[in-house]
Coordinates of N, CA and C in Angstrom, one line a residue:
M1 N -24.8 9.4 -19.1 CA -25.3 10.9 -19.0 C -24.6 12.0 -18.7
E2 N -23.7 11.7 -17.5 CA -22.9 12.7 -16.9 C -21.8 13.2 -18.1
Q3 N -21.4 12.2 -18.8 CA -20.4 12.6 -19.6 C -21.1 13.5 -20.9
R4 N -22.2 13.1 -21.3 CA -22.9 14.0 -22.3 C -23.0 15.3 -21.5
A5 N -23.3 15.6 -20.4 CA -23.4 16.9 -19.7 C -22.2 17.7 -19.7
C6 N -21.1 17.1 -19.7 CA -20.0 17.8 -19.8 C -19.5 18.2 -21.0
A7 N -19.8 17.4 -22.1 CA -19.6 17.8 -23.5 C -20.6 18.9 -24.0
A8 N -21.6 19.1 -23.6 CA -22.9 19.9 -24.1 C -22.9 21.2 -23.7
G9 N -23.4 22.2 -24.4 CA -23.8 23.6 -24.3 C -24.2 23.8 -22.7
S10 N -24.3 25.0 -22.5 CA -24.7 25.3 -21.1 C -26.5 25.2 -20.9
V11 N -27.1 25.1 -22.3 CA -28.6 25.1 -22.1 C -28.7 23.4 -22.0
A12 N -27.9 22.9 -22.9 CA -28.3 21.3 -22.7 C -27.9 20.8 -21.6
R13 N -26.8 21.4 -21.1 CA -26.3 20.7 -19.7 C -27.1 21.2 -18.7
N14 N -28.0 22.1 -18.8 CA -29.0 22.4 -17.6 C -30.2 21.3 -18.0
Q15 N -30.4 21.0 -19.1 CA -31.5 20.0 -19.4 C -31.0 18.7 -18.9
L16 N -29.8 18.4 -19.1 CA -29.1 16.9 -18.6 C -29.3 16.9 -17.4
A17 N -28.7 18.0 -16.6 CA -28.9 17.9 -15.0 C -30.4 17.8 -14.4
S18 N -31.1 18.4 -15.3 CA -32.7 18.2 -14.6 C -33.1 16.7 -14.9
E19 N -32.5 16.0 -16.0 CA -32.8 14.7 -16.1 C -32.3 13.6 -15.1
I20 N -31.1 14.0 -14.9 CA -30.2 13.4 -13.9 C -30.9 13.4 -12.6
R21 N -31.4 14.5 -12.1 CA -32.1 14.7 -11.0 C -33.2 13.8 -10.9
Q22 N -34.3 13.9 -11.9 CA -35.4 13.2 -11.9 C -35.3 11.7 -11.9
L23 N -34.0 11.3 -12.5 CA -33.9 9.8 -12.4 C -33.5 9.4 -11.1
S24 N -32.5 10.4 -10.6 CA -32.3 10.0 -9.0 C -33.4 10.0 -8.1
Q25 N -34.3 10.6 -8.3 CA -35.3 10.8 -7.4 C -36.4 9.7 -7.7
Q26 N -36.5 9.3 -8.8 CA -37.2 8.2 -9.5 C -36.9 6.9 -8.6
H27 N -35.3 6.8 -8.6 CA -34.5 5.5 -8.5 C -34.2 5.4 -7.1
Q28 N -34.1 6.5 -6.3 CA -33.5 6.5 -5.2 C -33.6 5.4 -4.2
D29 N -35.0 5.2 -4.1 CA -35.5 4.2 -2.9 C -34.9 2.7 -3.3
S30 N -35.0 2.6 -4.6 CA -34.4 1.2 -5.0 C -33.0 0.9 -4.8
W31 N -32.3 2.0 -5.2 CA -31.1 2.1 -4.6 C -30.7 1.9 -3.2
D32 N -31.4 2.6 -2.2 CA -31.3 2.3 -1.0 C -31.6 1.0 -0.4
A33 N -32.4 0.4 -1.1 CA -32.9 -0.9 -0.6 C -31.9 -2.0 -0.1
E34 N -30.5 -1.7 -0.8 CA -29.6 -2.6 -0.4 C -29.1 -2.5 0.8
L35 N -29.4 -1.4 1.1 CA -28.6 -0.8 2.6 C -29.6 -1.3 4.0
P36 N -29.2 -1.4 5.0 CA -29.8 -1.8 6.2 C -30.7 -0.8 6.6
S37 N -31.8 -0.9 6.8 CA -32.9 0.0 7.3 C -32.4 0.9 8.5
E38 N -31.6 0.5 9.3 CA -30.9 1.0 10.5 C -30.0 2.2 10.1
V39 N -29.3 2.0 8.9 CA -28.3 2.8 8.2 C -28.9 4.1 7.7
T40 N -28.2 5.5 8.1 CA -28.8 6.5 7.5 C -27.5 7.2 6.5
V41 N -28.3 7.6 5.4 CA -27.5 8.1 4.3 C -27.0 9.6 4.7
E42 N -25.8 9.8 4.5 CA -25.3 11.3 4.8 C -25.0 12.1 3.6
A43 N -24.4 11.4 2.4 CA -24.0 12.0 1.5 C -24.2 11.0 0.1
R44 N -24.5 11.7 -1.0 CA -24.8 10.9 -2.3 C -24.1 11.7 -3.4
R45 N -24.0 10.9 -4.5 CA -23.5 11.3 -5.8 C -24.4 10.8 -6.9
H46 N -25.1 11.7 -7.5 CA -26.0 11.4 -8.5 C -27.3 10.3 -7.9
G47 N -27.7 10.7 -6.6 CA -28.5 9.7 -6.1 C -27.9 8.7 -5.2
F48 N -26.7 8.1 -5.6 CA -26.2 6.9 -5.1 C -25.6 7.5 -3.7
A49 N -25.8 6.5 -2.6 CA -25.4 6.9 -1.4 C -23.7 6.4 -1.4
T50 N -23.0 7.5 -1.0 CA -21.6 7.2 -0.9 C -20.9 7.4 0.3
K51 N -21.8 8.1 1.4 CA -21.5 8.0 2.8 C -22.7 7.6 3.8
V52 N -22.3 6.6 4.7 CA -23.6 6.3 5.6 C -23.0 6.6 7.1
A53 N -24.2 6.7 7.8 CA -23.6 6.7 9.4 C -24.5 5.6 10.0
V54 N -23.9 5.0 10.9 CA -24.5 3.9 11.8 C -24.1 4.4 13.3
E55 N -25.3 4.3 14.0 CA -25.2 4.2 15.5 C -24.4 3.1 16.1
W56 N -23.5 3.2 17.0 CA -22.8 2.2 17.9 C -23.9 1.4 18.6
S57 N -23.6 0.2 18.4 CA -24.4 -0.8 19.5 C -23.6 -2.2 19.2
D58 N -24.3 -3.1 19.8 CA -23.5 -4.5 19.8 C -23.9 -4.9 18.3
E59 N -24.9 -4.4 17.8 CA -25.3 -4.9 16.4 C -24.6 -4.1 15.4
A60 N -23.8 -3.1 15.8 CA -23.3 -2.1 14.6 C -22.0 -2.8 13.8
P61 N -21.3 -3.5 14.2 CA -20.5 -4.0 13.3 C -21.0 -4.8 12.3
K62 N -22.0 -5.8 12.5 CA -22.8 -6.6 11.3 C -23.5 -5.5 10.5
L63 N -24.2 -4.4 11.0 CA -24.9 -3.4 10.2 C -23.7 -2.8 9.4
I64 N -22.6 -2.4 9.9 CA -21.5 -1.8 9.2 C -21.1 -2.5 8.0
A65 N -20.9 -3.9 8.4 CA -20.4 -4.8 7.2 C -21.4 -4.8 6.1
E66 N -22.8 -4.8 6.4 CA -23.8 -4.9 5.2 C -23.7 -3.5 4.5
A67 N -23.8 -2.6 5.3 CA -23.9 -1.2 4.6 C -22.6 -1.0 3.6
L68 N -21.4 -1.4 4.0 CA -20.2 -1.2 3.1 C -20.4 -2.2 1.9
R69 N -21.4 -3.1 1.9 CA -21.5 -3.8 0.6 C -22.3 -2.7 -0.4
G70 N -22.8 -1.6 0.0 CA -23.3 -0.8 -0.9 C -22.2 -0.4 -2.1
R71 N -22.9 -0.5 -3.4 CA -21.9 -0.4 -4.3 C -21.1 0.8 -4.5
F72 N -21.4 1.9 -4.0 CA -20.7 3.2 -4.1 C -20.4 4.0 -2.8
V73 N -20.7 3.0 -1.7 CA -20.3 3.8 -0.3 C -19.0 3.5 -0.2
T74 N -18.2 4.5 0.2 CA -16.7 4.7 0.3 C -16.5 5.5 1.7
A75 N -17.6 5.9 2.5 CA -17.2 6.8 3.4 C -18.2 6.6 4.5
L76 N -17.9 6.4 5.8 CA -18.5 5.7 7.1 C -18.5 6.8 8.1
R77 N -19.5 6.9 8.9 CA -19.6 7.8 10.3 C -20.1 6.7 11.3
I78 N -19.5 6.6 12.0 CA -19.9 6.0 13.2 C -20.2 7.0 14.6
K79 N -21.5 6.9 15.0 CA -21.9 8.0 15.9 C -22.4 7.3 17.2
T80 N -22.9 7.9 18.1 CA -23.6 7.2 19.3 C -24.8 8.0 19.4
G81 N -25.7 7.3 20.4 CA -27.2 8.0 20.4 C -27.2 9.2 20.9
D82 N -26.1 9.8 21.7 CA -26.3 11.0 22.4 C -25.4 12.0 21.5
D83 N -25.4 11.6 20.1 CA -24.4 12.4 19.1 C -24.7 13.8 19.3
P84 N -23.8 14.7 19.6 CA -24.2 16.2 19.4 C -24.1 17.0 18.5
E85 N -24.6 18.0 18.3 CA -24.8 18.7 17.0 C -24.0 20.1 17.0
G86 N -22.9 20.2 15.8 CA -22.5 21.4 15.9 C -21.0 21.2 16.5
E87 N -20.2 22.3 16.1 CA -19.1 22.5 16.6 C -18.8 22.9 18.0
E88 N -19.9 23.4 18.6 CA -20.0 24.1 20.0 C -20.1 23.0 21.0
W89 N -20.1 21.8 20.9 CA -20.1 20.8 21.9 C -19.0 20.6 22.5
G90 N -18.8 20.6 23.6 CA -17.5 20.5 24.4 C -16.9 21.9 24.8
Q91 N -17.5 22.9 24.2 CA -16.8 24.1 24.4 C -17.5 25.0 25.8
E92 N -18.3 24.4 26.1 CA -19.0 25.1 27.3 C -17.9 24.9 28.8
E93 N -18.0 26.0 29.7 CA -16.9 26.1 30.7 C -16.9 24.6 31.3
E94 N -18.0 24.0 31.7 CA -17.8 22.8 32.7 C -17.2 21.8 32.0
H95 N -16.9 21.8 30.7 CA -16.1 20.9 30.0 C -14.6 21.0 30.2
W96 N -14.2 21.9 31.0 CA -12.9 22.4 30.8 C -12.0 22.9 32.1
D97 N -10.9 22.5 32.4 CA -10.3 23.1 33.3 C -8.8 23.8 33.0
E98 N -8.0 24.0 34.1 CA -6.9 24.8 33.6 C -5.8 23.6 32.7
N99 N -6.0 22.7 32.7 CA -5.1 21.6 32.0 C -5.8 21.3 30.5
G100 N -7.0 21.8 30.4 CA -7.4 21.4 29.0 C -8.8 21.0 29.2
P101 N -9.2 19.8 28.1 CA -10.8 19.5 27.9 C -10.7 18.4 29.1
L102 N -11.8 18.2 29.6 CA -12.3 17.1 30.6 C -12.9 16.0 29.7
M103 N -12.1 15.0 29.9 CA -12.5 13.9 29.0 C -13.7 13.0 29.5
P104 N -14.9 12.9 29.2 CA -15.7 11.9 29.7 C -15.3 10.4 29.6
P105 N -15.9 9.5 30.5 CA -15.5 8.1 30.3 C -15.5 7.4 28.8
P106 N -14.6 7.0 28.4 CA -14.8 6.4 26.9 C -16.0 5.3 27.1
I107 N -16.7 5.2 25.7 CA -17.6 4.2 25.6 C -16.9 3.0 25.0
E108 N -17.5 1.8 25.4 CA -16.8 0.5 25.1 C -17.0 0.4 23.7
A109 N -15.8 0.1 22.9 CA -15.8 0.0 21.4 C -14.9 -0.7 21.1
N110 N -14.6 -2.1 21.9 CA -13.6 -3.1 21.2 C -14.2 -3.5 20.1
G111 N -15.6 -3.5 19.7 CA -16.0 -4.3 18.7 C -15.6 -3.6 17.2
L112 N -14.7 -2.5 17.5 CA -14.1 -1.5 16.0 C -13.1 -2.7 15.5
A113 N -12.3 -3.5 16.3 CA -11.5 -4.4 15.9 C -11.9 -5.4 14.7
S114 N -13.2 -5.6 15.0 CA -13.8 -6.8 13.9 C -14.3 -6.1 12.6
L115 N -14.0 -4.8 12.4 CA -14.5 -4.2 11.4 C -13.6 -4.4 10.1
D116 N -14.2 -4.5 9.0 CA -13.4 -4.5 7.7 C -13.6 -3.4 7.0
L117 N -12.5 -2.2 6.9 CA -12.4 -1.1 6.4 C -11.9 -0.6 4.9
G118 N -12.0 -2.2 4.3 CA -11.1 -2.0 3.1 C -11.6 -1.1 1.9
R119 N -12.8 -0.8 2.0 CA -13.6 -0.1 1.0 C -13.5 1.4 1.1
L120 N -13.2 1.8 2.1 CA -13.3 3.2 2.8 C -12.1 4.1 2.3
V121 N -12.4 5.5 2.0 CA -11.7 6.4 1.6 C -11.6 7.5 2.8
A122 N -12.9 7.5 3.6 CA -13.0 8.3 4.8 C -13.9 7.8 5.7
L123 N -13.2 8.0 6.9 CA -13.8 7.4 8.4 C -14.0 8.5 9.2
D124 N -15.2 8.8 9.8 CA -15.7 9.9 10.5 C -16.2 9.1 12.1
L125 N -15.4 9.5 13.0 CA -16.0 9.1 14.3 C -16.2 10.1 15.3
S126 N -16.3 11.4 14.9 CA -16.1 12.8 15.7 C -17.5 12.5 16.8
Y127 N -17.0 13.0 17.7 CA -17.8 13.1 18.9 C -18.0 11.5 19.7
F128 N -17.5 10.3 19.0 CA -17.6 9.2 19.6 C -16.6 8.8 20.4
R129 N -16.8 8.8 21.7 CA -15.6 8.6 22.8 C -15.1 7.2 23.0
I130 N -14.1 7.1 21.8 CA -13.9 5.5 21.9 C -12.5 5.5 22.8
G131 N -11.9 6.7 23.2 CA -10.8 6.6 24.1 C -9.6 6.0 23.2
D132 N -8.5 5.7 24.3 CA -7.4 4.9 23.8 C -8.0 3.4 23.4
P133 N -8.5 2.9 24.5 CA -8.8 1.5 24.0 C -9.5 1.3 22.7
G134 N -10.4 2.3 22.5 CA -11.1 2.1 21.1 C -10.2 2.7 20.0
A135 N -9.3 3.4 20.2 CA -8.4 3.6 19.1 C -7.4 2.6 18.9
E136 N -7.1 1.9 19.8 CA -6.2 0.7 19.5 C -7.2 -0.6 19.1
A137 N -8.4 -0.7 19.2 CA -9.2 -1.6 18.6 C -9.4 -1.2 17.1
L138 N -9.6 0.0 17.0 CA -9.6 0.4 15.6 C -8.6 0.3 14.8
A139 N -7.1 0.4 15.3 CA -6.0 0.2 14.7 C -5.8 -1.5 14.3
A140 N -6.6 -2.2 14.9 CA -6.6 -3.6 14.6 C -7.7 -4.2 13.7
A141 N -8.6 -3.2 13.4 CA -9.5 -3.6 12.2 C -8.8 -4.0 10.9
T142 N -9.6 -4.5 10.1 CA -9.0 -4.9 8.8 C -9.3 -3.8 7.6
G143 N -8.1 -3.6 7.1 CA -8.2 -2.5 5.9 C -7.5 -2.7 4.8
S144 N -7.4 -1.9 4.1 CA -6.5 -1.9 2.6 C -5.7 -0.6 2.6
G145 N -5.5 0.1 3.6 CA -4.9 1.4 3.3 C -5.3 2.6 2.4
R146 N -6.5 2.7 2.1 CA -7.2 3.6 1.3 C -7.8 4.9 1.9
I147 N -8.0 4.7 3.3 CA -8.6 5.7 4.0 C -7.7 7.1 3.8
E148 N -8.2 8.0 3.3 CA -7.4 9.3 3.4 C -8.0 10.5 4.1
T149 N -9.2 10.3 4.7 CA -9.6 11.3 5.8 C -10.1 10.6 7.0
L150 N -9.6 11.1 8.2 CA -9.9 10.5 9.3 C -10.4 11.3 10.4
D151 N -11.6 11.5 10.8 CA -12.0 12.5 11.7 C -12.1 12.2 13.2
L152 N -11.5 12.3 13.9 CA -11.2 11.9 15.2 C -11.7 13.0 16.2
R153 N -12.5 14.2 16.0 CA -12.7 15.2 16.8 C -13.4 14.8 18.1
Y154 N -13.0 15.2 19.3 CA -13.8 14.7 20.4 C -13.8 13.5 20.6
C155 N -12.9 12.4 20.7 CA -12.9 11.3 20.7 C -12.3 10.7 22.0
A156 N -12.0 11.6 22.9 CA -11.1 11.3 24.1 C -9.8 10.3 23.9
I157 N -9.2 10.5 23.0 CA -8.0 9.9 22.5 C -6.9 10.4 22.6
G158 N -5.8 9.8 23.6 CA -4.6 10.4 24.2 C -3.6 9.7 23.2
D159 N -2.0 9.7 23.7 CA -1.1 9.7 23.3 C -1.2 8.0 22.7
S160 N -1.5 7.2 23.7 CA -1.3 5.8 23.5 C -2.1 5.3 22.1
G161 N -3.5 5.8 22.2 CA -4.3 5.5 20.9 C -3.9 6.0 19.8
L162 N -3.2 7.5 19.6 CA -2.8 8.0 18.5 C -1.6 7.0 18.0
V163 N -0.7 6.7 19.1 CA 0.4 6.1 18.6 C 0.0 4.6 17.8
A164 N -1.0 3.8 18.4 CA -1.4 2.7 18.0 C -2.0 2.9 16.2
L165 N -2.7 4.2 16.0 CA -3.4 4.4 14.9 C -2.4 4.7 13.6
T166 N -1.2 5.4 14.0 CA -0.1 5.7 13.3 C 0.6 4.7 13.0
A167 N 0.8 3.7 13.6 CA 1.5 2.6 13.6 C 0.8 1.4 12.6
S168 N -0.6 1.7 12.4 CA -1.2 0.6 11.6 C -1.3 0.9 10.3
P169 N -0.9 -0.2 9.2 CA -0.5 0.3 8.0 C -2.1 0.7 7.2
H170 N -3.2 0.3 7.9 CA -4.5 0.4 7.1 C -4.7 2.1 7.1
F171 N -4.0 2.8 7.9 CA -4.1 4.4 7.8 C -3.0 5.0 7.4
A172 N -2.3 4.3 6.6 CA -0.7 5.1 6.4 C -0.8 6.2 5.1
A173 N -2.3 6.0 4.6 CA -2.6 7.0 3.4 C -3.4 8.2 3.9
V174 N -3.6 8.5 5.2 CA -4.1 9.5 5.6 C -3.7 10.9 5.3
R175 N -4.5 11.7 4.4 CA -3.8 13.1 4.2 C -4.8 14.0 4.9
R176 N -5.9 13.8 5.6 CA -6.7 14.9 6.1 C -7.1 14.3 7.5
L177 N -6.3 15.0 8.7 CA -6.6 14.2 10.2 C -7.1 15.3 11.0
H178 N -8.3 15.2 11.4 CA -8.9 15.8 12.6 C -8.7 15.5 14.0
L179 N -8.0 16.0 14.9 CA -7.7 15.4 16.2 C -8.3 16.6 17.2
Q180 N -9.1 17.4 16.8 CA -9.5 18.5 17.7 C -10.1 18.0 18.8
C181 N -9.7 18.6 20.1 CA -10.1 18.6 21.4 C -9.9 16.9 21.9
N182 N -8.9 16.4 21.9 CA -8.6 15.2 22.5 C -7.6 15.5 23.7
A183 N -6.7 14.5 23.8 CA -5.5 14.5 24.8 C -4.3 14.3 24.4
V184 N -4.0 14.6 23.1 CA -2.7 14.5 22.6 C -1.5 15.3 23.3
T185 N -0.4 14.9 23.4 CA 0.8 15.9 23.9 C 1.7 15.6 22.9
A186 N 2.9 16.0 23.3 CA 3.9 16.1 22.2 C 4.3 14.8 21.8
E187 N 4.3 13.7 23.0 CA 4.5 12.4 22.4 C 3.7 11.9 21.5
G188 N 2.4 12.0 21.4 CA 1.6 11.9 20.4 C 1.8 12.4 18.9
V189 N 2.3 13.8 19.2 CA 2.8 14.5 18.0 C 4.0 13.7 17.2
R190 N 4.6 13.2 18.3 CA 6.0 12.6 17.4 C 5.6 11.3 16.8
S191 N 4.3 10.7 17.1 CA 3.9 9.5 16.3 C 3.3 9.8 14.7
L192 N 3.0 11.3 14.7 CA 2.5 11.4 13.5 C 3.1 11.3 12.2
G193 N 4.5 10.9 12.5 CA 5.4 10.7 11.1 C 4.9 9.4 10.7
G194 N 3.8 8.4 11.2 CA 3.3 7.3 10.7 C 2.2 7.7 9.6
F195 N 1.8 9.0 9.6 CA 1.1 9.5 8.5 C 1.7 10.4 7.6
P196 N 2.9 9.9 6.7 CA 3.5 10.8 6.0 C 3.1 11.7 4.8
N197 N 1.7 11.3 4.4 CA 1.2 12.0 3.5 C 0.1 13.2 3.8
L198 N 0.5 13.5 5.2 CA -0.8 14.5 5.7 C -0.7 15.8 5.0
T199 N -1.6 16.5 4.5 CA -1.9 17.8 4.0 C -2.8 18.7 4.8
E200 N -3.5 18.2 5.7 CA -4.4 19.0 6.5 C -4.3 18.2 8.0
L201 N -4.1 19.2 9.0 CA -4.0 18.5 10.2 C -4.7 19.7 11.4
D202 N -5.6 19.2 12.0 CA -6.1 20.1 13.2 C -5.9 19.4 14.4
L203 N -5.1 20.1 15.2 CA -4.6 19.8 16.6 C -5.3 20.9 17.5
R204 N -6.3 21.3 17.2 CA -6.6 22.3 18.3 C -7.3 21.7 19.4
Y205 N -7.1 22.6 20.6 CA -7.2 22.1 22.1 C -6.9 20.6 22.4
N206 N -5.3 20.8 21.8 CA -4.5 19.7 22.5 C -3.3 20.3 23.0
H207 N -3.1 20.2 24.3 CA -1.9 20.9 24.8 C -0.6 20.2 24.5
I208 N 0.0 20.7 23.2 CA 1.3 19.9 22.8 C 2.6 20.7 23.2
G209 N 2.2 21.8 23.5 CA 3.5 22.8 24.0 C 4.7 22.7 23.1
E210 N 5.7 23.4 23.6 CA 6.8 23.7 22.6 C 7.5 22.5 22.2
D211 N 7.3 21.3 23.2 CA 7.9 20.0 22.6 C 7.3 19.4 21.3
G212 N 6.0 19.6 21.7 CA 5.1 19.3 20.6 C 5.3 20.1 19.2
V213 N 5.6 21.1 19.3 CA 6.1 22.0 18.0 C 7.2 21.4 17.4
D214 N 8.4 21.2 18.2 CA 9.5 20.5 17.7 C 9.3 19.1 17.0
A215 N 8.3 18.4 17.7 CA 8.0 17.1 16.7 C 7.4 17.4 15.6
L216 N 6.3 18.3 15.7 CA 5.9 18.6 14.4 C 6.6 19.2 13.2
L217 N 7.5 20.0 13.7 CA 8.5 20.6 12.4 C 9.6 19.7 12.1
A218 N 9.6 18.4 12.6 CA 10.5 17.3 12.4 C 9.8 16.2 11.5
A219 N 8.4 16.1 11.5 CA 7.7 15.4 10.7 C 8.0 15.4 9.4
P220 N 7.8 14.3 8.8 CA 8.0 14.2 7.3 C 7.0 15.1 6.3
F221 N 6.0 15.2 6.8 CA 4.8 15.8 5.8 C 4.8 17.4 6.1
I222 N 5.6 17.9 7.1 CA 5.7 19.3 7.5 C 5.6 20.2 6.2
G223 N 6.4 19.9 5.1 CA 6.5 20.8 4.0 C 5.3 20.8 3.1
S224 N 4.5 19.7 3.4 CA 3.5 19.4 2.5 C 2.2 19.9 2.9
L225 N 2.0 20.4 4.1 CA 0.9 20.8 4.9 C 0.3 22.1 4.2
K226 N -0.8 22.0 3.8 CA -1.8 22.9 3.4 C -2.7 23.8 4.4
R227 N -3.0 23.1 5.6 CA -3.8 23.5 6.6 C -3.1 23.0 7.8
L228 N -3.0 24.0 8.9 CA -2.5 23.6 10.3 C -3.3 24.1 11.4
L229 N -4.3 23.7 12.0 CA -5.0 24.3 12.7 C -4.4 23.9 14.3
L230 N -4.2 25.0 14.9 CA -3.9 25.3 16.3 C -3.9 26.4 17.0
Y231 N -4.0 26.5 18.3 CA -4.1 27.9 18.9 C -2.9 28.2 19.8
R232 N -2.7 29.3 20.2 CA -1.5 29.7 20.6 C -1.5 29.1 22.1
D233 N -2.5 28.8 22.6 CA -2.7 28.1 24.1 C -1.9 26.7 23.9
D234 N -2.2 26.2 22.7 CA -2.0 24.8 22.5 C -0.4 24.7 22.6
V235 N 0.2 25.7 21.8 CA 1.7 25.6 21.7 C 2.6 26.3 22.6
S236 N 2.3 27.3 23.3 CA 3.0 28.4 24.2 C 3.6 29.2 23.2
E237 N 3.9 30.3 24.4 CA 4.5 31.3 23.3 C 5.8 31.0 22.6
A238 N 6.6 30.2 23.2 CA 7.8 29.6 22.6 C 7.4 28.9 21.3
G239 N 6.3 28.2 21.2 CA 6.0 27.4 20.2 C 5.3 28.1 19.1
V240 N 4.9 29.3 19.3 CA 4.4 30.4 18.3 C 5.6 30.9 17.6
R241 N 6.5 31.3 18.4 CA 7.8 31.6 17.7 C 8.5 30.8 17.1
K242 N 8.5 29.5 17.3 CA 9.1 28.7 16.5 C 8.4 28.3 15.0
L243 N 7.2 28.3 15.1 CA 6.6 28.1 14.0 C 6.3 29.3 13.2
A244 N 6.5 30.7 13.8 CA 6.7 31.7 13.0 C 8.1 31.6 12.1
S245 N 8.9 31.1 12.6 CA 10.3 31.5 12.0 C 10.9 30.0 11.5
A246 N 9.8 29.0 11.3 CA 10.3 27.6 10.8 C 10.4 27.5 9.5
P247 N 11.8 27.3 8.8 CA 11.7 27.4 7.3 C 11.1 26.0 6.8
Q248 N 10.7 25.1 7.6 CA 10.4 23.8 7.1 C 8.8 24.1 6.8
L249 N 8.0 24.9 7.3 CA 6.7 25.4 7.1 C 6.5 25.8 5.6
P250 N 5.4 25.8 4.9 CA 5.3 26.5 3.8 C 5.1 27.6 4.1
T251 N 5.2 28.9 3.2 CA 5.3 30.3 3.5 C 4.0 30.8 3.9
T252 N 2.9 30.3 3.3 CA 1.7 30.7 3.8 C 1.4 30.5 5.5
L253 N 1.8 29.3 5.7 CA 1.4 28.9 7.0 C 2.4 29.7 8.1
R254 N 3.5 29.8 7.8 CA 4.5 30.5 8.7 C 4.1 31.9 8.7
S255 N 3.7 32.5 7.5 CA 3.3 33.9 7.8 C 2.1 34.2 8.6
Y256 N 1.1 32.7 8.6 CA 0.0 32.9 9.6 C 0.4 33.2 10.9
W257 N 1.6 32.4 11.4 CA 2.1 32.5 12.9 C 2.7 33.5 13.2
R258 N 3.2 34.3 12.0 CA 3.9 35.5 12.4 C 2.9 36.7 12.9
C259 N 1.6 36.3 12.4 CA 0.4 37.2 12.6 C -0.2 37.0 14.2
V260 N 0.1 35.8 14.4 CA -0.7 35.2 15.8 C -0.2 36.0 16.9

């Protein structure tokens, strides 16, 4: 039916789109029946679940294994019971000091090592405070190297956790990496060469300094970046100057840093 919609005129396409919506609504419950009841559907395509969310617990690995048997599920979000809403979490004054974000104690997440991530193309752990031990457990999970989007915002990950992830072949295909508000320094940035296919990188609220900029400009993906999110305070004045004049950066990104 979708192929018919692509080939039809605008009136016919609208009619076919309406038929697709009606069929999706009619059969959605039966399609979702293959998923565990504890799983939340976060994204669909033509009514079929494509992204699911599971709340972390001792039972989570089992639930995730069952959810990933869904025929069209290729994206997973793992969250916690106190999962915050919106980008504002962590920005309040009490979460910060002069050295950057104050990291709460990590949540026990050794069970991540037991996961089979082989079907996934996107993995979202944003606001799940796994810390370095959890990142190291995640690096030990089973995978097939298909994951292209990895969201690790506010995960309390430092250099050792990031090094473990970049060394794992299961994450070698990552193209979009979100590391906002972790505890990454220049050492962690140097490990990002393990993600040679990066096109989008968010390193905001990580104090990487001038040394981190040097490491970033030496990375194999630097010329392919389409988005690079950093703040002046993350890289220092010297770092800003280097980014503004770096021939390795694509022209658009270099021009942006000239205006910062």
